[in-house]
Amino acid sequence: MKRVVLFMMLLTSASLLSATTNQEIKQEAKGALMKMGSALKANMKKNMKAGGPVQAASFCLEEASKIAKKVNASYPKGVNVKRVSLKYRNPADKPTSDEAKVLIQMQKDVDAGKTIPKMIVKEIGKNSYKVYKPIFINKGICLTCHGDAQTRDHEAYKLIHAKYPNDRAINYKKGDFRGAFVITIVK
């Protein structure tokens, strides 16, 4: 009986540790994501205001990846943020096989009318995690570059298509699942 009680105590403490670790990982991911999101969003808004969709598209094509690299370099060692999608525009945003599995499951859940958690933590190795933050097309402005032929800005899309002739990141509607931010954390 003592062994059973001891085993149950160990099992319970391991579960609590796991829940605590999960929350810590989510908090760290949230901080990294906020920094990345703020940098990209501020620059996108600035360019959209200054020159409309064409300047915003030009910014995305030429500068967004540089800003992402700079922001990633500012994180503590072992933290990295990227965007991935099954319908990617930039081949650098193509998901790895493990990321694709998570994205496919997210899309299935959306299609089934299920609510996707705000963050999903996957342990990928000892003290290594990937945190997925779903991205949805929540604002009409996103459709300027990601919508269908009627909603896209034609001049902006000419720039995009010239750089990414195999672009898959189009024909979205408001509310569609777009992909995810993936925050990798190695402790």
mmCIF file with all atom_site columns, C-alpha atoms in Angstrom:
data_model
loop_
_atom_site.group_PDB
_atom_site.id
_atom_site.type_symbol
_atom_site.label_atom_id
_atom_site.label_alt_id
_atom_site.label_comp_id
_atom_site.label_asym_id
_atom_site.label_entity_id
_atom_site.label_seq_id
_atom_site.pdbx_PDB_ins_code
_atom_site.Cartn_x
_atom_site.Cartn_y
_atom_site.Cartn_z
_atom_site.occupancy
_atom_site.B_iso_or_equiv
_atom_site.pdbx_formal_charge
_atom_site.auth_seq_id
_atom_site.auth_comp_id
_atom_site.auth_asym_id
_atom_site.auth_atom_id
_atom_site.pdbx_PDB_model_num
ATOM 1   C CA . MET A 1 1   ? 0.000   0.000  0.000   1.00 0.00 ? 1   MET A CA 1
ATOM 2   C CA . LYS A 1 2   ? 2.836   2.391  0.845   1.00 0.00 ? 2   LYS A CA 1
ATOM 3   C CA . ARG A 1 3   ? 4.342   1.785  -2.601  1.00 0.00 ? 3   ARG A CA 1
ATOM 4   C CA . VAL A 1 4   ? 1.046   2.609  -4.299  1.00 0.00 ? 4   VAL A CA 1
ATOM 5   C CA . VAL A 1 5   ? 0.708   5.836  -2.307  1.00 0.00 ? 5   VAL A CA 1
ATOM 6   C CA . LEU A 1 6   ? 4.325   6.786  -3.058  1.00 0.00 ? 6   LEU A CA 1
ATOM 7   C CA . PHE A 1 7   ? 3.824   6.028  -6.748  1.00 0.00 ? 7   PHE A CA 1
ATOM 8   C CA . MET A 1 8   ? 0.656   8.162  -6.841  1.00 0.00 ? 8   MET A CA 1
ATOM 9   C CA . MET A 1 9   ? 2.473   11.038 -5.116  1.00 0.00 ? 9   MET A CA 1
ATOM 10  C CA . LEU A 1 10  ? 5.294   10.878 -7.650  1.00 0.00 ? 10  LEU A CA 1
ATOM 11  C CA . LEU A 1 11  ? 2.838   10.719 -10.534 1.00 0.00 ? 11  LEU A CA 1
ATOM 12  C CA . THR A 1 12  ? 0.898   13.719 -9.205  1.00 0.00 ? 12  THR A CA 1
ATOM 13  C CA . SER A 1 13  ? 4.045   15.803 -8.705  1.00 0.00 ? 13  SER A CA 1
ATOM 14  C CA . ALA A 1 14  ? 5.225   14.941 -12.233 1.00 0.00 ? 14  ALA A CA 1
ATOM 15  C CA . SER A 1 15  ? 1.864   16.099 -13.611 1.00 0.00 ? 15  SER A CA 1
ATOM 16  C CA . LEU A 1 16  ? 2.083   19.352 -11.669 1.00 0.00 ? 16  LEU A CA 1
ATOM 17  C CA . LEU A 1 17  ? 5.624   19.907 -12.905 1.00 0.00 ? 17  LEU A CA 1
ATOM 18  C CA . SER A 1 18  ? 4.451   19.277 -16.444 1.00 0.00 ? 18  SER A CA 1
ATOM 19  C CA . ALA A 1 19  ? 1.609   21.795 -16.088 1.00 0.00 ? 19  ALA A CA 1
ATOM 20  C CA . THR A 1 20  ? 3.994   24.338 -14.562 1.00 0.00 ? 20  THR A CA 1
ATOM 21  C CA . THR A 1 21  ? 6.538   23.792 -17.326 1.00 0.00 ? 21  THR A CA 1
ATOM 22  C CA . ASN A 1 22  ? 3.767   24.122 -19.907 1.00 0.00 ? 22  ASN A CA 1
ATOM 23  C CA . GLN A 1 23  ? 2.698   27.496 -18.448 1.00 0.00 ? 23  GLN A CA 1
ATOM 24  C CA . GLU A 1 24  ? 6.301   28.728 -18.246 1.00 0.00 ? 24  GLU A CA 1
ATOM 25  C CA . ILE A 1 25  ? 6.890   27.769 -21.874 1.00 0.00 ? 25  ILE A CA 1
ATOM 26  C CA . LYS A 1 26  ? 3.680   29.533 -22.922 1.00 0.00 ? 26  LYS A CA 1
ATOM 27  C CA . GLN A 1 27  ? 4.706   32.688 -21.035 1.00 0.00 ? 27  GLN A CA 1
ATOM 28  C CA . GLU A 1 28  ? 8.136   32.726 -22.645 1.00 0.00 ? 28  GLU A CA 1
ATOM 29  C CA . ALA A 1 29  ? 6.592   32.124 -26.065 1.00 0.00 ? 29  ALA A CA 1
ATOM 30  C CA . LYS A 1 30  ? 4.045   34.886 -25.511 1.00 0.00 ? 30  LYS A CA 1
ATOM 31  C CA . GLY A 1 31  ? 6.794   37.402 -24.726 1.00 0.00 ? 31  GLY A CA 1
ATOM 32  C CA . ALA A 1 32  ? 8.795   36.453 -27.806 1.00 0.00 ? 32  ALA A CA 1
ATOM 33  C CA . LEU A 1 33  ? 5.701   36.527 -29.993 1.00 0.00 ? 33  LEU A CA 1
ATOM 34  C CA . MET A 1 34  ? 4.619   39.948 -28.746 1.00 0.00 ? 34  MET A CA 1
ATOM 35  C CA . LYS A 1 35  ? 8.017   41.377 -29.609 1.00 0.00 ? 35  LYS A CA 1
ATOM 36  C CA . MET A 1 36  ? 7.941   39.891 -33.118 1.00 0.00 ? 36  MET A CA 1
ATOM 37  C CA . GLY A 1 37  ? 4.313   40.791 -33.726 1.00 0.00 ? 37  GLY A CA 1
ATOM 38  C CA . SER A 1 38  ? 4.798   44.375 -32.565 1.00 0.00 ? 38  SER A CA 1
ATOM 39  C CA . ALA A 1 39  ? 7.810   44.910 -34.815 1.00 0.00 ? 39  ALA A CA 1
ATOM 40  C CA . LEU A 1 40  ? 6.142   43.502 -37.923 1.00 0.00 ? 40  LEU A CA 1
ATOM 41  C CA . LYS A 1 41  ? 2.755   45.106 -37.294 1.00 0.00 ? 41  LYS A CA 1
ATOM 42  C CA . ALA A 1 42  ? 4.190   48.573 -36.602 1.00 0.00 ? 42  ALA A CA 1
ATOM 43  C CA . ASN A 1 43  ? 6.234   48.518 -39.796 1.00 0.00 ? 43  ASN A CA 1
ATOM 44  C CA . MET A 1 44  ? 3.335   47.178 -41.851 1.00 0.00 ? 44  MET A CA 1
ATOM 45  C CA . LYS A 1 45  ? 1.003   49.906 -40.567 1.00 0.00 ? 45  LYS A CA 1
ATOM 46  C CA . LYS A 1 46  ? 3.626   52.582 -41.202 1.00 0.00 ? 46  LYS A CA 1
ATOM 47  C CA . ASN A 1 47  ? 4.157   51.440 -44.788 1.00 0.00 ? 47  ASN A CA 1
ATOM 48  C CA . MET A 1 48  ? 0.448   51.014 -45.483 1.00 0.00 ? 48  MET A CA 1
ATOM 49  C CA . LYS A 1 49  ? -0.206  54.536 -44.216 1.00 0.00 ? 49  LYS A CA 1
ATOM 50  C CA . ALA A 1 50  ? 2.729   56.036 -46.137 1.00 0.00 ? 50  ALA A CA 1
ATOM 51  C CA . GLY A 1 51  ? 2.189   54.381 -49.509 1.00 0.00 ? 51  GLY A CA 1
ATOM 52  C CA . GLY A 1 52  ? -0.822  52.104 -49.448 1.00 0.00 ? 52  GLY A CA 1
ATOM 53  C CA . PRO A 1 53  ? -0.892  48.434 -50.427 1.00 0.00 ? 53  PRO A CA 1
ATOM 54  C CA . VAL A 1 54  ? 1.969   48.674 -52.938 1.00 0.00 ? 54  VAL A CA 1
ATOM 55  C CA . GLN A 1 55  ? 4.404   50.098 -50.373 1.00 0.00 ? 55  GLN A CA 1
ATOM 56  C CA . ALA A 1 56  ? 3.183   47.639 -47.722 1.00 0.00 ? 56  ALA A CA 1
ATOM 57  C CA . ALA A 1 57  ? 3.700   44.722 -50.131 1.00 0.00 ? 57  ALA A CA 1
ATOM 58  C CA . SER A 1 58  ? 7.146   46.043 -51.019 1.00 0.00 ? 58  SER A CA 1
ATOM 59  C CA . PHE A 1 59  ? 7.994   46.227 -47.302 1.00 0.00 ? 59  PHE A CA 1
ATOM 60  C CA . CYS A 1 60  ? 6.854   42.627 -46.783 1.00 0.00 ? 60  CYS A CA 1
ATOM 61  C CA . LEU A 1 61  ? 8.857   41.406 -49.757 1.00 0.00 ? 61  LEU A CA 1
ATOM 62  C CA . GLU A 1 62  ? 12.077  43.234 -48.930 1.00 0.00 ? 62  GLU A CA 1
ATOM 63  C CA . GLU A 1 63  ? 12.180  44.054 -45.231 1.00 0.00 ? 63  GLU A CA 1
ATOM 64  C CA . ALA A 1 64  ? 9.935   41.770 -43.149 1.00 0.00 ? 64  ALA A CA 1
ATOM 65  C CA . SER A 1 65  ? 12.383  38.854 -43.118 1.00 0.00 ? 65  SER A CA 1
ATOM 66  C CA . LYS A 1 66  ? 15.230  41.212 -42.130 1.00 0.00 ? 66  LYS A CA 1
ATOM 67  C CA . ILE A 1 67  ? 13.179  42.550 -39.228 1.00 0.00 ? 67  ILE A CA 1
ATOM 68  C CA . ALA A 1 68  ? 12.286  39.002 -38.186 1.00 0.00 ? 68  ALA A CA 1
ATOM 69  C CA . LYS A 1 69  ? 15.989  38.045 -38.186 1.00 0.00 ? 69  LYS A CA 1
ATOM 70  C CA . LYS A 1 70  ? 16.869  41.131 -36.148 1.00 0.00 ? 70  LYS A CA 1
ATOM 71  C CA . VAL A 1 71  ? 14.122  40.452 -33.604 1.00 0.00 ? 71  VAL A CA 1
ATOM 72  C CA . ASN A 1 72  ? 15.097  36.763 -33.381 1.00 0.00 ? 72  ASN A CA 1
ATOM 73  C CA . ALA A 1 73  ? 18.706  37.819 -32.713 1.00 0.00 ? 73  ALA A CA 1
ATOM 74  C CA . SER A 1 74  ? 17.489  39.859 -29.726 1.00 0.00 ? 74  SER A CA 1
ATOM 75  C CA . TYR A 1 75  ? 15.892  36.877 -27.985 1.00 0.00 ? 75  TYR A CA 1
ATOM 76  C CA . PRO A 1 76  ? 17.690  34.794 -25.389 1.00 0.00 ? 76  PRO A CA 1
ATOM 77  C CA . LYS A 1 77  ? 19.680  31.887 -26.786 1.00 0.00 ? 77  LYS A CA 1
ATOM 78  C CA . GLY A 1 78  ? 17.405  28.997 -27.699 1.00 0.00 ? 78  GLY A CA 1
ATOM 79  C CA . VAL A 1 79  ? 14.347  31.088 -28.655 1.00 0.00 ? 79  VAL A CA 1
ATOM 80  C CA . ASN A 1 80  ? 13.214  31.532 -32.261 1.00 0.00 ? 80  ASN A CA 1
ATOM 81  C CA . VAL A 1 81  ? 9.960   32.746 -33.830 1.00 0.00 ? 81  VAL A CA 1
ATOM 82  C CA . LYS A 1 82  ? 8.794   32.078 -37.372 1.00 0.00 ? 82  LYS A CA 1
ATOM 83  C CA . ARG A 1 83  ? 5.577   31.976 -39.377 1.00 0.00 ? 83  ARG A CA 1
ATOM 84  C CA . VAL A 1 84  ? 4.500   28.828 -41.202 1.00 0.00 ? 84  VAL A CA 1
ATOM 85  C CA . SER A 1 85  ? 1.563   27.920 -43.398 1.00 0.00 ? 85  SER A CA 1
ATOM 86  C CA . LEU A 1 86  ? 0.394   25.028 -45.517 1.00 0.00 ? 86  LEU A CA 1
ATOM 87  C CA . LYS A 1 87  ? -0.422  27.712 -48.094 1.00 0.00 ? 87  LYS A CA 1
ATOM 88  C CA . TYR A 1 88  ? 2.866   29.589 -47.925 1.00 0.00 ? 88  TYR A CA 1
ATOM 89  C CA . ARG A 1 89  ? 3.992   32.460 -50.098 1.00 0.00 ? 89  ARG A CA 1
ATOM 90  C CA . ASN A 1 90  ? 7.686   32.434 -49.286 1.00 0.00 ? 90  ASN A CA 1
ATOM 91  C CA . PRO A 1 91  ? 9.253   28.946 -49.472 1.00 0.00 ? 91  PRO A CA 1
ATOM 92  C CA . ALA A 1 92  ? 11.131  29.864 -46.268 1.00 0.00 ? 92  ALA A CA 1
ATOM 93  C CA . ASP A 1 93  ? 7.734   29.729 -44.532 1.00 0.00 ? 93  ASP A CA 1
ATOM 94  C CA . LYS A 1 94  ? 7.092   26.141 -45.581 1.00 0.00 ? 94  LYS A CA 1
ATOM 95  C CA . PRO A 1 95  ? 6.474   24.052 -42.458 1.00 0.00 ? 95  PRO A CA 1
ATOM 96  C CA . THR A 1 96  ? 8.695   21.161 -41.448 1.00 0.00 ? 96  THR A CA 1
ATOM 97  C CA . SER A 1 97  ? 6.995   17.758 -41.404 1.00 0.00 ? 97  SER A CA 1
ATOM 98  C CA . ASP A 1 98  ? 6.225   17.968 -37.659 1.00 0.00 ? 98  ASP A CA 1
ATOM 99  C CA . GLU A 1 99  ? 4.870   21.508 -38.081 1.00 0.00 ? 99  GLU A CA 1
ATOM 100 C CA . ALA A 1 100 ? 2.749   20.432 -41.059 1.00 0.00 ? 100 ALA A CA 1
ATOM 101 C CA . LYS A 1 101 ? 1.122   17.703 -38.933 1.00 0.00 ? 101 LYS A CA 1
ATOM 102 C CA . VAL A 1 102 ? 0.102   20.279 -36.327 1.00 0.00 ? 102 VAL A CA 1
ATOM 103 C CA . LEU A 1 103 ? -1.183  22.697 -38.994 1.00 0.00 ? 103 LEU A CA 1
ATOM 104 C CA . ILE A 1 104 ? -3.186  19.931 -40.684 1.00 0.00 ? 104 ILE A CA 1
ATOM 105 C CA . GLN A 1 105 ? -4.787  19.018 -37.349 1.00 0.00 ? 105 GLN A CA 1
ATOM 106 C CA . MET A 1 106 ? -5.556  22.684 -36.663 1.00 0.00 ? 106 MET A CA 1
ATOM 107 C CA . GLN A 1 107 ? -7.223  23.005 -40.082 1.00 0.00 ? 107 GLN A CA 1
ATOM 108 C CA . LYS A 1 108 ? -9.251  19.821 -39.472 1.00 0.00 ? 108 LYS A CA 1
ATOM 109 C CA . ASP A 1 109 ? -10.395 21.196 -36.115 1.00 0.00 ? 109 ASP A CA 1
ATOM 110 C CA . VAL A 1 110 ? -11.404 24.513 -37.706 1.00 0.00 ? 110 VAL A CA 1
ATOM 111 C CA . ASP A 1 111 ? -13.269 22.679 -40.474 1.00 0.00 ? 111 ASP A CA 1
ATOM 112 C CA . ALA A 1 112 ? -15.098 20.634 -37.818 1.00 0.00 ? 112 ALA A CA 1
ATOM 113 C CA . GLY A 1 113 ? -16.146 23.827 -36.026 1.00 0.00 ? 113 GLY A CA 1
ATOM 114 C CA . LYS A 1 114 ? -13.889 23.241 -33.039 1.00 0.00 ? 114 LYS A CA 1
ATOM 115 C CA . THR A 1 115 ? -12.166 26.074 -31.211 1.00 0.00 ? 115 THR A CA 1
ATOM 116 C CA . ILE A 1 116 ? -8.386  25.925 -31.496 1.00 0.00 ? 116 ILE A CA 1
ATOM 117 C CA . PRO A 1 117 ? -6.441  26.711 -28.316 1.00 0.00 ? 117 PRO A CA 1
ATOM 118 C CA . LYS A 1 118 ? -4.677  30.088 -28.319 1.00 0.00 ? 118 LYS A CA 1
ATOM 119 C CA . MET A 1 119 ? -1.359  28.283 -27.888 1.00 0.00 ? 119 MET A CA 1
ATOM 120 C CA . ILE A 1 120 ? -0.385  24.661 -28.362 1.00 0.00 ? 120 ILE A CA 1
ATOM 121 C CA . VAL A 1 121 ? 2.811   23.367 -26.754 1.00 0.00 ? 121 VAL A CA 1
ATOM 122 C CA . LYS A 1 122 ? 4.576   20.349 -28.243 1.00 0.00 ? 122 LYS A CA 1
ATOM 123 C CA . GLU A 1 123 ? 7.644   18.835 -26.625 1.00 0.00 ? 123 GLU A CA 1
ATOM 124 C CA . ILE A 1 124 ? 10.083  18.031 -29.443 1.00 0.00 ? 124 ILE A CA 1
ATOM 125 C CA . GLY A 1 125 ? 12.979  16.747 -27.369 1.00 0.00 ? 125 GLY A CA 1
ATOM 126 C CA . LYS A 1 126 ? 14.512  16.951 -23.943 1.00 0.00 ? 126 LYS A CA 1
ATOM 127 C CA . ASN A 1 127 ? 13.938  20.538 -22.806 1.00 0.00 ? 127 ASN A CA 1
ATOM 128 C CA . SER A 1 128 ? 12.927  21.512 -26.361 1.00 0.00 ? 128 SER A CA 1
ATOM 129 C CA . TYR A 1 129 ? 9.487   22.798 -27.266 1.00 0.00 ? 129 TYR A CA 1
ATOM 130 C CA . LYS A 1 130 ? 7.535   24.247 -30.156 1.00 0.00 ? 130 LYS A CA 1
ATOM 131 C CA . VAL A 1 131 ? 4.660   26.534 -29.302 1.00 0.00 ? 131 VAL A CA 1
ATOM 132 C CA . TYR A 1 132 ? 2.051   27.113 -32.006 1.00 0.00 ? 132 TYR A CA 1
ATOM 133 C CA . LYS A 1 133 ? -0.022  30.304 -32.083 1.00 0.00 ? 133 LYS A CA 1
ATOM 134 C CA . PRO A 1 134 ? -2.730  30.048 -34.761 1.00 0.00 ? 134 PRO A CA 1
ATOM 135 C CA . ILE A 1 135 ? -3.072  32.855 -37.296 1.00 0.00 ? 135 ILE A CA 1
ATOM 136 C CA . PHE A 1 136 ? -6.489  33.705 -38.704 1.00 0.00 ? 136 PHE A CA 1
ATOM 137 C CA . ILE A 1 137 ? -7.504  36.222 -41.346 1.00 0.00 ? 137 ILE A CA 1
ATOM 138 C CA . ASN A 1 138 ? -9.364  38.454 -38.898 1.00 0.00 ? 138 ASN A CA 1
ATOM 139 C CA . LYS A 1 139 ? -9.030  41.798 -40.632 1.00 0.00 ? 139 LYS A CA 1
ATOM 140 C CA . GLY A 1 140 ? -10.163 42.785 -44.078 1.00 0.00 ? 140 GLY A CA 1
ATOM 141 C CA . ILE A 1 141 ? -6.819  44.492 -44.662 1.00 0.00 ? 141 ILE A CA 1
ATOM 142 C CA . CYS A 1 142 ? -5.170  41.044 -44.823 1.00 0.00 ? 142 CYS A CA 1
ATOM 143 C CA . LEU A 1 143 ? -7.225  40.285 -47.915 1.00 0.00 ? 143 LEU A CA 1
ATOM 144 C CA . THR A 1 144 ? -5.448  43.113 -49.754 1.00 0.00 ? 144 THR A CA 1
ATOM 145 C CA . CYS A 1 145 ? -2.619  40.649 -50.383 1.00 0.00 ? 145 CYS A CA 1
ATOM 146 C CA . HIS A 1 146 ? -4.133  37.297 -49.329 1.00 0.00 ? 146 HIS A CA 1
ATOM 147 C CA . GLY A 1 147 ? -7.677  37.485 -50.707 1.00 0.00 ? 147 GLY A CA 1
ATOM 148 C CA . ASP A 1 148 ? -9.148  36.382 -54.013 1.00 0.00 ? 148 ASP A CA 1
ATOM 149 C CA . ALA A 1 149 ? -8.809  38.228 -57.327 1.00 0.00 ? 149 ALA A CA 1
ATOM 150 C CA . GLN A 1 150 ? -11.673 40.569 -56.393 1.00 0.00 ? 150 GLN A CA 1
ATOM 151 C CA . THR A 1 151 ? -10.316 41.571 -52.976 1.00 0.00 ? 151 THR A CA 1
ATOM 152 C CA . ARG A 1 152 ? -6.571  41.665 -53.653 1.00 0.00 ? 152 ARG A CA 1
ATOM 153 C CA . ASP A 1 153 ? -4.923  44.930 -54.647 1.00 0.00 ? 153 ASP A CA 1
ATOM 154 C CA . HIS A 1 154 ? -3.837  44.229 -58.226 1.00 0.00 ? 154 HIS A CA 1
ATOM 155 C CA . GLU A 1 155 ? -0.755  46.481 -58.230 1.00 0.00 ? 155 GLU A CA 1
ATOM 156 C CA . ALA A 1 156 ? 0.507   45.118 -54.914 1.00 0.00 ? 156 ALA A CA 1
ATOM 157 C CA . TYR A 1 157 ? -0.094  41.568 -56.080 1.00 0.00 ? 157 TYR A CA 1
ATOM 158 C CA . LYS A 1 158 ? 1.949   42.159 -59.242 1.00 0.00 ? 158 LYS A CA 1
ATOM 159 C CA . LEU A 1 159 ? 4.969   42.791 -56.985 1.00 0.00 ? 159 LEU A CA 1
ATOM 160 C CA . ILE A 1 160 ? 4.210   39.730 -54.871 1.00 0.00 ? 160 ILE A CA 1
ATOM 161 C CA . HIS A 1 161 ? 3.673   37.428 -57.844 1.00 0.00 ? 161 HIS A CA 1
ATOM 162 C CA . ALA A 1 162 ? 6.889   38.641 -59.502 1.00 0.00 ? 162 ALA A CA 1
ATOM 163 C CA . LYS A 1 163 ? 8.894   37.576 -56.433 1.00 0.00 ? 163 LYS A CA 1
ATOM 164 C CA . TYR A 1 164 ? 6.827   34.482 -55.581 1.00 0.00 ? 164 TYR A CA 1
ATOM 165 C CA . PRO A 1 165 ? 5.374   33.050 -58.804 1.00 0.00 ? 165 PRO A CA 1
ATOM 166 C CA . ASN A 1 166 ? 4.326   29.885 -56.936 1.00 0.00 ? 166 ASN A CA 1
ATOM 167 C CA . ASP A 1 167 ? 2.452   31.855 -54.271 1.00 0.00 ? 167 ASP A CA 1
ATOM 168 C CA . ARG A 1 168 ? -0.066  29.701 -52.382 1.00 0.00 ? 168 ARG A CA 1
ATOM 169 C CA . ALA A 1 169 ? -1.088  32.310 -49.796 1.00 0.00 ? 169 ALA A CA 1
ATOM 170 C CA . ILE A 1 170 ? -4.148  33.624 -51.636 1.00 0.00 ? 170 ILE A CA 1
ATOM 171 C CA . ASN A 1 171 ? -7.894  33.118 -51.935 1.00 0.00 ? 171 ASN A CA 1
ATOM 172 C CA . TYR A 1 172 ? -8.528  33.514 -48.230 1.00 0.00 ? 172 TYR A CA 1
ATOM 173 C CA . LYS A 1 173 ? -11.722 34.917 -46.782 1.00 0.00 ? 173 LYS A CA 1
ATOM 174 C CA . LYS A 1 174 ? -12.198 36.748 -43.512 1.00 0.00 ? 174 LYS A CA 1
ATOM 175 C CA . GLY A 1 175 ? -12.121 34.243 -40.646 1.00 0.00 ? 175 GLY A CA 1
ATOM 176 C CA . ASP A 1 176 ? -10.018 31.635 -42.478 1.00 0.00 ? 176 ASP A CA 1
ATOM 177 C CA . PHE A 1 177 ? -7.217  29.773 -40.720 1.00 0.00 ? 177 PHE A CA 1
ATOM 178 C CA . ARG A 1 178 ? -3.968  31.108 -42.243 1.00 0.00 ? 178 ARG A CA 1
ATOM 179 C CA . GLY A 1 179 ? -1.180  29.230 -40.449 1.00 0.00 ? 179 GLY A CA 1
ATOM 180 C CA . ALA A 1 180 ? 0.730   29.693 -37.216 1.00 0.00 ? 180 ALA A CA 1
ATOM 181 C CA . PHE A 1 181 ? 3.547   31.433 -35.505 1.00 0.00 ? 181 PHE A CA 1
ATOM 182 C CA . VAL A 1 182 ? 5.925   28.751 -34.265 1.00 0.00 ? 182 VAL A CA 1
ATOM 183 C CA . ILE A 1 183 ? 8.028   29.672 -31.268 1.00 0.00 ? 183 ILE A CA 1
ATOM 184 C CA . THR A 1 184 ? 10.860  27.209 -30.685 1.00 0.00 ? 184 THR A CA 1
ATOM 185 C CA . ILE A 1 185 ? 12.253  27.193 -27.153 1.00 0.00 ? 185 ILE A CA 1
ATOM 186 C CA . VAL A 1 186 ? 15.280  25.149 -26.162 1.00 0.00 ? 186 VAL A CA 1
ATOM 187 C CA . LYS A 1 187 ? 16.128  25.255 -22.455 1.00 0.00 ? 187 LYS A CA 1
#
